[in-house]
Amino acid sequence: MVACTAPGAGFDHEAIVVGGGQSGLATAFYLLRAGVDVLVLDDQPGPGGAWRHAWPSLTLFSTAGFSNLPGVPMPAHEGFPPARHVVDYLAMYERRYRIPVERPVRVGRVEALDGGGFRVHAAVPDLTWTCARVIGATGTWSAPFVPAYPGRFSGRQWHSANYPGPAPFAGRSVAVVGAANSGAQIAAELLEDPDVGEVTWYTRHAPRWMPDDVDGRVLFRRNRERFREIAAGRPDPGSDSRLGDIVVLPQVRRMRDAGRLTATPMFASLSQVGADHLIWCTGFRPALGPFRGLLGGAGGAGRRGADPHEPVPGLHLVGYGDRTGPGSATILGVGPYAKQTACAVAEAVRDPAH
Ligand code: FAD
């Protein structure tokens, strides 16, 4: 086990960010501006976070102008940008702000040190770092969620996290499960591909389409309002449930308006699903594995009633959607949370008695 030693304060770094996607980069941006000595550890071979693994046709549900991290805006792009455009943006962002990222480094666990601070253990390669504060920004992509259903499915199962596009489903029947954006987008893509066999879209409730003229901008505006209310100590006004769940992107709209993107009530047992393939579009969970020892158990919440942004003293979480605040898992929405976290960390490392 090789410890990386460096001068000053007894720790290798004042702060270590685990995860180099948009959440980690936005937080590092503010930490660097506050003069905090920070290192980002990321397990991917290159920049872009989970956007590197998006299915080929995935686009943003917001335009480039509504998908900016703090600092430099996302470069313009006609319509809804593809995931590739986001990867290029995050790569440029890292370079422009000289964000120190070590990759690929897979963090296995983070332990609290007696007397304060943390030791971050990388599983691959076999290295450790010490720091005064640690920030979890590991996202959700590496923790796809599949609900448990009785029965047995005889075909091949996939999750949206590893959906490769329509090619493998040529001539085959496909069941798509999930009533949110991924389910609608993947079902629409498969329905529109003439080579793919029968497609059945299973949902637990009728699809809640957003108004056709609404895209991510409306959601982000609402999230920003909610952030301001919560930050001011007032109750969260909640999401605008009248809005619906599904952004009606062009392909979704074509298949819906052609009467082909129609939902089938959920099966009670997997044995009832006769398709060749089943694609779970059932979301993700926060990938908090490295912090399990600190949080207590599987995805524990830390101290009861703890602050979701710092569930354990010195461990900060950024970018985990509902767990860390409305909009925190979106490109435009993560900024205020990143700034709030960086301010808390900068204050703490300046005044250790803090
Ligand atoms: P990630 O992008 O997942 O980055 C986390 C990084 O940490 C990754 O590189 C990961 O490999 C790494 N990591 C994880 N565990 C470890 C570990 N143990 N050690 C080291 N590194 C680790 N948001 C929008 O704003 N607009 C959209 O249109 C939009 N569309 C979406 C469509 C889909 C299908 C999904 C799933 C999400 C979408 N989002 C969208 C939400 C959000 O922007 C993305 O999920 C984004 O990837 C979240 O960024 P992040 O930095 O929090 O996490």
Short mmCIF file of C-alpha atoms and ligand atoms in Angstrom, two decimals:
data_model
loop_
_atom_site.label_atom_id
_atom_site.label_comp_id
_atom_site.label_asym_id
_atom_site.label_seq_id
_atom_site.Cartn_x
_atom_site.Cartn_y
_atom_site.Cartn_z
CA MET A 1 0.00 0.00 0.00
CA VAL A 2 1.73 3.20 -1.12
CA ALA A 3 0.79 6.38 0.75
CA CYS A 4 1.22 9.56 -1.25
CA THR A 5 2.93 12.07 0.97
CA ALA A 6 2.96 15.79 0.33
CA PRO A 7 3.89 18.83 2.42
CA GLY A 8 1.65 20.75 4.76
CA ALA A 9 -0.98 20.32 7.43
CA GLY A 10 -0.26 16.66 7.92
CA PHE A 11 -2.62 15.67 5.10
CA ASP A 12 -1.77 14.94 1.48
CA HIS A 13 -4.56 17.35 0.43
CA GLU A 14 -7.02 19.61 2.20
CA ALA A 15 -9.89 18.13 0.18
CA ILE A 16 -10.34 15.08 -2.01
CA VAL A 17 -13.29 14.80 -4.40
CA VAL A 18 -14.26 11.24 -5.32
CA GLY A 19 -15.84 11.36 -8.79
CA GLY A 20 -14.82 13.48 -11.76
CA GLY A 21 -18.17 13.97 -13.49
CA GLN A 22 -20.00 17.31 -13.62
CA SER A 23 -20.69 17.34 -9.87
CA GLY A 24 -17.07 16.70 -8.92
CA LEU A 25 -15.74 19.23 -11.43
CA ALA A 26 -18.17 21.97 -10.38
CA THR A 27 -17.23 21.45 -6.74
CA ALA A 28 -13.49 21.43 -7.56
CA PHE A 29 -13.99 24.65 -9.57
CA TYR A 30 -15.24 26.46 -6.47
CA LEU A 31 -12.69 24.82 -4.14
CA LEU A 32 -9.82 26.00 -6.37
CA ARG A 33 -11.30 29.51 -6.43
CA ALA A 34 -11.38 29.43 -2.62
CA GLY A 35 -7.69 28.47 -2.60
CA VAL A 36 -8.33 24.97 -1.22
CA ASP A 37 -5.76 22.32 -2.11
CA VAL A 38 -7.96 19.73 -3.83
CA LEU A 39 -7.45 16.51 -5.76
CA VAL A 40 -10.18 14.78 -7.79
CA LEU A 41 -10.08 10.97 -8.12
CA ASP A 42 -12.07 9.41 -10.95
CA ASP A 43 -12.29 5.80 -12.13
CA GLN A 44 -12.89 6.59 -15.79
CA PRO A 45 -10.04 6.54 -18.37
CA GLY A 46 -11.02 10.04 -19.52
CA PRO A 47 -13.25 13.04 -18.74
CA GLY A 48 -17.06 13.06 -18.97
CA GLY A 49 -18.33 10.99 -16.06
CA ALA A 50 -21.39 8.93 -16.84
CA TRP A 51 -21.94 10.82 -20.09
CA ARG A 52 -19.22 8.56 -21.52
CA HIS A 53 -21.63 5.63 -21.18
CA ALA A 54 -24.82 7.16 -22.55
CA TRP A 55 -26.59 5.18 -25.26
CA PRO A 56 -25.68 6.40 -28.79
CA SER A 57 -28.84 8.43 -29.47
CA LEU A 58 -29.17 9.95 -25.97
CA THR A 59 -29.49 13.71 -26.04
CA LEU A 60 -29.90 16.27 -23.31
CA PHE A 61 -33.50 17.21 -22.57
CA SER A 62 -32.37 20.80 -22.34
CA THR A 63 -30.65 23.02 -24.86
CA ALA A 64 -26.95 23.92 -24.49
CA GLY A 65 -27.86 27.35 -23.12
CA PHE A 66 -29.63 25.65 -20.20
CA SER A 67 -26.89 23.13 -19.48
CA ASN A 68 -24.08 25.21 -18.03
CA LEU A 69 -21.76 24.46 -15.16
CA PRO A 70 -20.41 27.40 -13.11
CA GLY A 71 -17.83 29.41 -15.08
CA VAL A 72 -17.60 28.69 -18.78
CA PRO A 73 -20.95 28.00 -20.53
CA MET A 74 -21.53 24.87 -22.61
CA PRO A 75 -20.60 25.61 -26.24
CA ALA A 76 -23.63 26.29 -28.44
CA HIS A 77 -25.29 23.38 -30.19
CA GLU A 78 -28.37 23.23 -32.40
CA GLY A 79 -31.40 21.68 -30.61
CA PHE A 80 -30.80 19.12 -27.83
CA PRO A 81 -27.05 18.30 -27.65
CA PRO A 82 -25.88 14.66 -27.81
CA ALA A 83 -23.99 13.10 -24.89
CA ARG A 84 -20.73 13.48 -26.88
CA HIS A 85 -21.14 17.26 -26.67
CA VAL A 86 -21.35 17.01 -22.88
CA VAL A 87 -18.22 14.85 -22.71
CA ASP A 88 -16.31 17.40 -24.81
CA TYR A 89 -17.61 20.20 -22.58
CA LEU A 90 -16.48 18.48 -19.38
CA ALA A 91 -13.06 17.72 -20.90
CA MET A 92 -12.67 21.40 -21.89
CA TYR A 93 -13.86 22.43 -18.41
CA GLU A 94 -11.21 20.33 -16.70
CA ARG A 95 -8.45 21.77 -18.91
CA ARG A 96 -9.61 25.38 -18.67
CA TYR A 97 -9.74 25.42 -14.87
CA ARG A 98 -6.68 23.16 -14.49
CA ILE A 99 -8.65 20.86 -12.24
CA PRO A 100 -6.25 18.23 -10.84
CA VAL A 101 -7.81 14.86 -11.67
CA GLU A 102 -6.07 11.51 -11.13
CA ARG A 103 -7.60 8.83 -13.32
CA PRO A 104 -8.31 6.07 -13.68
CA VAL A 105 -8.45 5.65 -9.87
CA ARG A 106 -11.23 3.53 -8.40
CA VAL A 107 -11.79 4.47 -4.74
CA GLY A 108 -12.67 1.37 -2.70
CA ARG A 109 -13.25 2.93 0.69
CA VAL A 110 -12.80 6.03 2.78
CA GLU A 111 -11.96 5.72 6.47
CA ALA A 112 -12.10 8.36 9.20
CA LEU A 113 -8.78 8.99 10.95
CA ASP A 114 -8.45 9.34 14.72
CA GLY A 115 -8.01 13.02 15.45
CA GLY A 116 -9.89 14.05 12.30
CA GLY A 117 -9.49 13.80 8.55
CA PHE A 118 -9.78 10.80 6.26
CA ARG A 119 -7.72 8.20 4.45
CA VAL A 120 -8.95 7.48 0.93
CA HIS A 121 -8.11 3.97 -0.27
CA ALA A 122 -7.98 3.34 -3.97
CA ALA A 123 -8.84 -0.24 -4.90
CA VAL A 124 -7.15 0.21 -8.26
CA PRO A 125 -4.32 1.21 -8.30
CA ASP A 126 -3.27 0.30 -4.73
CA LEU A 127 -2.75 3.83 -3.35
CA THR A 128 -3.98 5.90 -0.40
CA TRP A 129 -4.30 9.63 0.20
CA THR A 130 -5.12 11.55 3.36
CA CYS A 131 -7.23 14.69 3.50
CA ALA A 132 -9.06 16.95 5.91
CA ARG A 133 -12.38 16.80 4.00
CA VAL A 134 -13.79 14.38 1.46
CA ILE A 135 -16.49 15.12 -1.11
CA GLY A 136 -18.56 12.32 -2.62
CA ALA A 137 -19.52 13.05 -6.25
CA THR A 138 -19.74 9.49 -7.55
CA GLY A 139 -23.13 9.95 -9.21
CA THR A 140 -25.57 7.14 -9.79
CA TRP A 141 -24.66 5.55 -13.13
CA SER A 142 -22.63 2.78 -11.51
CA ALA A 143 -25.63 1.88 -9.31
CA PRO A 144 -28.46 0.95 -11.71
CA PHE A 145 -31.69 -0.01 -9.95
CA VAL A 146 -33.79 -3.06 -10.92
CA PRO A 147 -36.96 -3.66 -8.89
CA ALA A 148 -37.62 -7.21 -7.64
CA TYR A 149 -40.45 -9.08 -9.37
CA PRO A 150 -41.52 -12.69 -8.83
CA GLY A 151 -41.26 -15.26 -11.62
CA ARG A 152 -38.49 -15.87 -14.14
CA PHE A 153 -37.71 -14.08 -17.42
CA SER A 154 -36.42 -16.48 -20.05
CA GLY A 155 -34.89 -13.86 -22.36
CA ARG A 156 -31.94 -11.47 -21.95
CA GLN A 157 -32.20 -8.58 -19.48
CA TRP A 158 -30.60 -5.13 -19.89
CA HIS A 159 -30.65 -1.85 -17.97
CA SER A 160 -30.77 1.60 -19.59
CA ALA A 161 -27.25 2.04 -18.19
CA ASN A 162 -25.96 -0.50 -20.72
CA TYR A 163 -28.55 -0.10 -23.50
CA PRO A 164 -26.44 -0.17 -26.69
CA GLY A 165 -28.98 1.21 -29.18
CA PRO A 166 -31.40 -0.78 -31.42
CA ALA A 167 -28.92 -3.05 -33.28
CA PRO A 168 -28.97 -6.14 -30.97
CA PHE A 169 -32.80 -6.18 -31.06
CA ALA A 170 -33.19 -6.59 -34.83
CA GLY A 171 -35.85 -9.19 -35.50
CA ARG A 172 -36.44 -9.64 -31.79
CA SER A 173 -39.29 -8.69 -29.45
CA VAL A 174 -38.47 -6.26 -26.62
CA ALA A 175 -40.15 -5.31 -23.35
CA VAL A 176 -39.21 -1.85 -22.02
CA VAL A 177 -40.04 -1.13 -18.35
CA GLY A 178 -40.24 2.40 -16.93
CA ALA A 179 -42.53 5.42 -17.12
CA ALA A 180 -39.89 8.17 -17.07
CA ASN A 181 -37.67 9.77 -19.72
CA SER A 182 -35.37 6.80 -20.37
CA GLY A 183 -38.26 4.36 -20.79
CA ALA A 184 -40.11 6.66 -23.19
CA GLN A 185 -36.96 7.50 -25.20
CA ILE A 186 -35.76 3.90 -25.54
CA ALA A 187 -39.22 2.53 -26.36
CA ALA A 188 -39.69 5.28 -28.98
CA GLU A 189 -36.31 4.54 -30.56
CA LEU A 190 -37.03 0.81 -30.78
CA LEU A 191 -40.54 1.38 -32.12
CA GLU A 192 -39.24 3.66 -34.87
CA ASP A 193 -36.58 1.16 -35.99
CA PRO A 194 -38.09 -0.99 -38.76
CA ASP A 195 -35.71 -3.91 -38.02
CA VAL A 196 -36.76 -4.32 -34.38
CA GLY A 197 -39.56 -6.79 -33.62
CA GLU A 198 -42.53 -6.16 -31.36
CA VAL A 199 -41.98 -3.55 -28.60
CA THR A 200 -44.08 -3.48 -25.42
CA TRP A 201 -43.71 -0.54 -23.05
CA TYR A 202 -44.64 -1.48 -19.48
CA THR A 203 -45.38 1.26 -16.94
CA ARG A 204 -46.83 1.25 -13.41
CA HIS A 205 -49.06 4.22 -14.22
CA ALA A 206 -50.24 6.05 -17.34
CA PRO A 207 -47.37 8.10 -18.87
CA ARG A 208 -47.38 11.68 -17.58
CA TRP A 209 -46.30 13.67 -20.63
CA MET A 210 -45.01 17.16 -20.09
CA PRO A 211 -46.66 19.85 -22.22
CA ASP A 212 -45.10 19.60 -25.69
CA ASP A 213 -43.53 23.05 -25.39
CA VAL A 214 -41.85 22.24 -22.05
CA ASP A 215 -38.28 20.97 -21.88
CA GLY A 216 -35.57 20.89 -19.23
CA ARG A 217 -35.55 24.69 -18.92
CA VAL A 218 -38.87 24.70 -17.08
CA LEU A 219 -37.68 21.95 -14.73
CA PHE A 220 -34.41 23.75 -14.01
CA ARG A 221 -36.21 27.03 -13.29
CA ARG A 222 -38.44 25.21 -10.79
CA ASN A 223 -35.45 23.49 -9.21
CA ARG A 224 -33.66 26.82 -8.82
CA GLU A 225 -36.72 28.27 -7.04
CA ARG A 226 -36.81 25.26 -4.75
CA PHE A 227 -33.07 25.60 -4.00
CA ARG A 228 -33.52 29.27 -3.07
CA GLU A 229 -36.45 28.51 -0.74
CA ILE A 230 -34.61 25.67 0.99
CA ALA A 231 -31.38 27.70 1.26
CA ALA A 232 -33.39 30.51 2.89
CA GLY A 233 -34.65 28.02 5.47
CA ARG A 234 -38.19 28.02 4.08
CA PRO A 235 -40.12 24.82 3.20
CA ASP A 236 -39.40 23.19 -0.15
CA PRO A 237 -42.27 24.21 -2.49
CA GLY A 238 -41.87 20.82 -4.14
CA SER A 239 -41.78 19.92 -7.81
CA ASP A 240 -44.55 21.15 -10.03
CA SER A 241 -46.43 17.85 -10.27
CA ARG A 242 -48.80 19.35 -12.86
CA LEU A 243 -45.82 19.39 -15.24
CA GLY A 244 -45.62 15.62 -15.74
CA ASP A 245 -42.53 13.39 -15.96
CA ILE A 246 -41.64 12.91 -19.59
CA VAL A 247 -40.01 15.62 -21.73
CA VAL A 248 -41.58 15.11 -25.18
CA LEU A 249 -38.41 15.03 -27.30
CA PRO A 250 -38.90 14.81 -31.11
CA GLN A 251 -38.72 10.99 -31.49
CA VAL A 252 -40.95 10.47 -28.42
CA ARG A 253 -43.46 12.91 -29.89
CA ARG A 254 -43.46 11.19 -33.31
CA MET A 255 -44.15 7.76 -31.82
CA ARG A 256 -46.71 9.08 -29.33
CA ASP A 257 -48.61 11.09 -31.95
CA ALA A 258 -48.55 8.09 -34.31
CA GLY A 259 -50.36 6.15 -31.56
CA ARG A 260 -47.49 3.65 -31.28
CA LEU A 261 -45.91 4.75 -27.99
CA THR A 262 -48.67 3.43 -25.75
CA ALA A 263 -48.18 2.06 -22.25
CA THR A 264 -49.12 -1.44 -21.08
CA PRO A 265 -49.91 -1.95 -17.37
CA MET A 266 -47.07 -3.59 -15.45
CA PHE A 267 -46.87 -7.39 -15.29
CA ALA A 268 -47.30 -9.07 -11.90
CA SER A 269 -44.65 -11.69 -12.64
CA LEU A 270 -41.65 -11.88 -14.94
CA SER A 271 -42.99 -15.21 -16.16
CA GLN A 272 -45.76 -13.25 -17.93
CA VAL A 273 -43.26 -11.39 -20.15
CA GLY A 274 -42.86 -13.34 -23.38
CA ALA A 275 -40.37 -10.99 -25.11
CA ASP A 276 -36.85 -11.98 -26.22
CA HIS A 277 -35.29 -9.00 -24.39
CA LEU A 278 -36.27 -6.90 -21.37
CA ILE A 279 -34.79 -3.44 -20.77
CA TRP A 280 -35.16 -2.01 -17.26
CA CYS A 281 -35.45 1.80 -17.43
CA THR A 282 -36.00 1.93 -13.70
CA GLY A 283 -33.40 4.48 -12.70
CA PHE A 284 -30.40 4.47 -10.44
CA ARG A 285 -29.36 4.84 -6.79
CA PRO A 286 -26.54 6.99 -5.35
CA ALA A 287 -23.23 5.13 -5.84
CA LEU A 288 -22.12 5.59 -2.22
CA GLY A 289 -20.19 2.34 -1.87
CA PRO A 290 -16.82 3.97 -0.97
CA PHE A 291 -18.48 5.86 1.93
CA ARG A 292 -20.42 2.93 3.34
CA GLY A 293 -18.05 2.60 6.30
CA LEU A 294 -18.71 6.22 7.22
CA LEU A 295 -22.44 6.30 6.47
CA GLY A 296 -23.29 3.04 8.19
CA GLY A 297 -24.59 0.10 6.16
CA ALA A 298 -25.85 -0.02 2.62
CA GLY A 299 -26.28 3.62 1.58
CA GLY A 300 -26.99 4.60 5.17
CA ALA A 301 -27.90 8.18 5.80
CA GLY A 302 -25.24 8.87 8.40
CA ARG A 303 -26.41 10.38 11.68
CA ARG A 304 -30.22 10.33 12.04
CA GLY A 305 -31.63 13.62 10.75
CA ALA A 306 -28.16 14.51 9.44
CA ASP A 307 -27.66 17.29 6.92
CA PRO A 308 -27.87 15.47 3.55
CA HIS A 309 -25.01 17.64 2.25
CA GLU A 310 -22.73 16.58 5.16
CA PRO A 311 -24.23 13.37 6.60
CA VAL A 312 -21.07 12.70 8.57
CA PRO A 313 -18.74 15.49 9.84
CA GLY A 314 -16.20 16.13 7.09
CA LEU A 315 -17.94 13.99 4.42
CA HIS A 316 -19.81 16.13 1.90
CA LEU A 317 -22.15 14.76 -0.82
CA VAL A 318 -22.87 16.54 -4.11
CA GLY A 319 -25.03 15.64 -7.09
CA TYR A 320 -27.23 12.83 -5.83
CA GLY A 321 -30.59 14.15 -6.97
CA ASP A 322 -33.38 14.01 -4.42
CA ARG A 323 -30.91 12.98 -1.73
CA THR A 324 -28.89 16.18 -2.01
CA GLY A 325 -31.50 18.60 -3.27
CA PRO A 326 -33.78 19.38 -6.20
CA GLY A 327 -31.87 19.63 -9.46
CA SER A 328 -28.55 18.67 -7.85
CA ALA A 329 -28.13 15.83 -10.35
CA THR A 330 -28.46 18.07 -13.39
CA ILE A 331 -25.79 20.05 -15.26
CA LEU A 332 -27.44 23.42 -14.68
CA GLY A 333 -28.67 22.53 -11.21
CA VAL A 334 -25.50 21.28 -9.54
CA GLY A 335 -23.78 24.70 -9.44
CA PRO A 336 -25.40 26.16 -6.29
CA TYR A 337 -24.84 22.90 -4.35
CA ALA A 338 -21.23 22.74 -5.50
CA LYS A 339 -20.70 26.32 -4.35
CA GLN A 340 -22.42 25.69 -0.98
CA THR A 341 -20.23 22.62 -0.40
CA ALA A 342 -17.01 24.37 -1.43
CA CYS A 343 -17.77 27.26 0.95
CA ALA A 344 -18.35 24.84 3.82
CA VAL A 345 -15.11 22.96 3.07
CA ALA A 346 -13.05 26.16 2.65
CA GLU A 347 -14.35 27.48 5.98
CA ALA A 348 -13.57 24.19 7.72
CA VAL A 349 -10.01 23.83 6.44
CA ARG A 350 -9.29 27.47 7.30
CA ASP A 351 -10.64 27.06 10.83
CA PRO A 352 -10.09 23.41 11.84
CA ALA A 353 -11.86 24.12 15.15
CA HIS A 354 -14.89 24.77 12.95
P1 FAD B 1 -21.51 11.04 -12.98
O1 FAD B 1 -21.61 11.66 -14.31
O2 FAD B 1 -21.96 9.62 -12.82
O3 FAD B 1 -19.99 11.16 -12.54
C1 FAD B 1 -19.50 10.44 -11.42
C2 FAD B 1 -18.07 10.00 -11.73
O4 FAD B 1 -17.57 9.32 -10.59
C3 FAD B 1 -18.04 9.01 -12.90
O5 FAD B 1 -16.92 9.25 -13.70
C4 FAD B 1 -17.92 7.68 -12.15
O6 FAD B 1 -17.31 6.69 -12.94
C5 FAD B 1 -17.01 8.09 -11.02
N1 FAD B 1 -17.04 7.16 -9.88
C6 FAD B 1 -18.09 6.49 -9.37
N2 FAD B 1 -17.69 5.72 -8.33
C7 FAD B 1 -16.34 5.93 -8.18
C8 FAD B 1 -15.35 5.44 -7.29
N3 FAD B 1 -15.66 4.56 -6.34
N4 FAD B 1 -14.06 5.87 -7.42
C9 FAD B 1 -13.73 6.77 -8.39
N5 FAD B 1 -14.64 7.28 -9.28
C10 FAD B 1 -15.92 6.86 -9.17
N6 FAD B 1 -29.01 16.00 -16.59
C11 FAD B 1 -29.18 17.16 -17.29
O7 FAD B 1 -28.81 18.22 -16.79
N7 FAD B 1 -29.74 17.18 -18.54
C12 FAD B 1 -30.13 16.03 -19.14
O8 FAD B 1 -30.62 16.06 -20.26
C13 FAD B 1 -29.95 14.77 -18.46
N8 FAD B 1 -30.28 13.61 -19.07
C14 FAD B 1 -30.04 12.43 -18.39
C15 FAD B 1 -30.36 11.21 -19.02
C16 FAD B 1 -30.12 10.02 -18.35
C17 FAD B 1 -30.44 8.70 -19.04
C18 FAD B 1 -29.60 10.01 -17.04
C19 FAD B 1 -29.36 8.72 -16.30
C20 FAD B 1 -29.30 11.21 -16.40
C21 FAD B 1 -29.51 12.42 -17.08
N9 FAD B 1 -29.19 13.64 -16.48
C22 FAD B 1 -29.38 14.82 -17.16
C23 FAD B 1 -28.77 13.69 -15.06
C24 FAD B 1 -27.28 13.98 -14.77
O9 FAD B 1 -26.84 15.12 -15.46
C25 FAD B 1 -26.36 12.84 -15.12
O10 FAD B 1 -26.74 11.69 -14.43
C26 FAD B 1 -24.89 13.16 -14.76
O11 FAD B 1 -24.09 12.09 -15.21
C27 FAD B 1 -24.67 13.34 -13.26
O12 FAD B 1 -23.34 13.84 -13.07
P2 FAD B 1 -22.46 13.45 -11.77
O13 FAD B 1 -21.16 14.11 -11.91
O14 FAD B 1 -23.26 13.68 -10.56
O15 FAD B 1 -22.30 11.86 -11.88
#
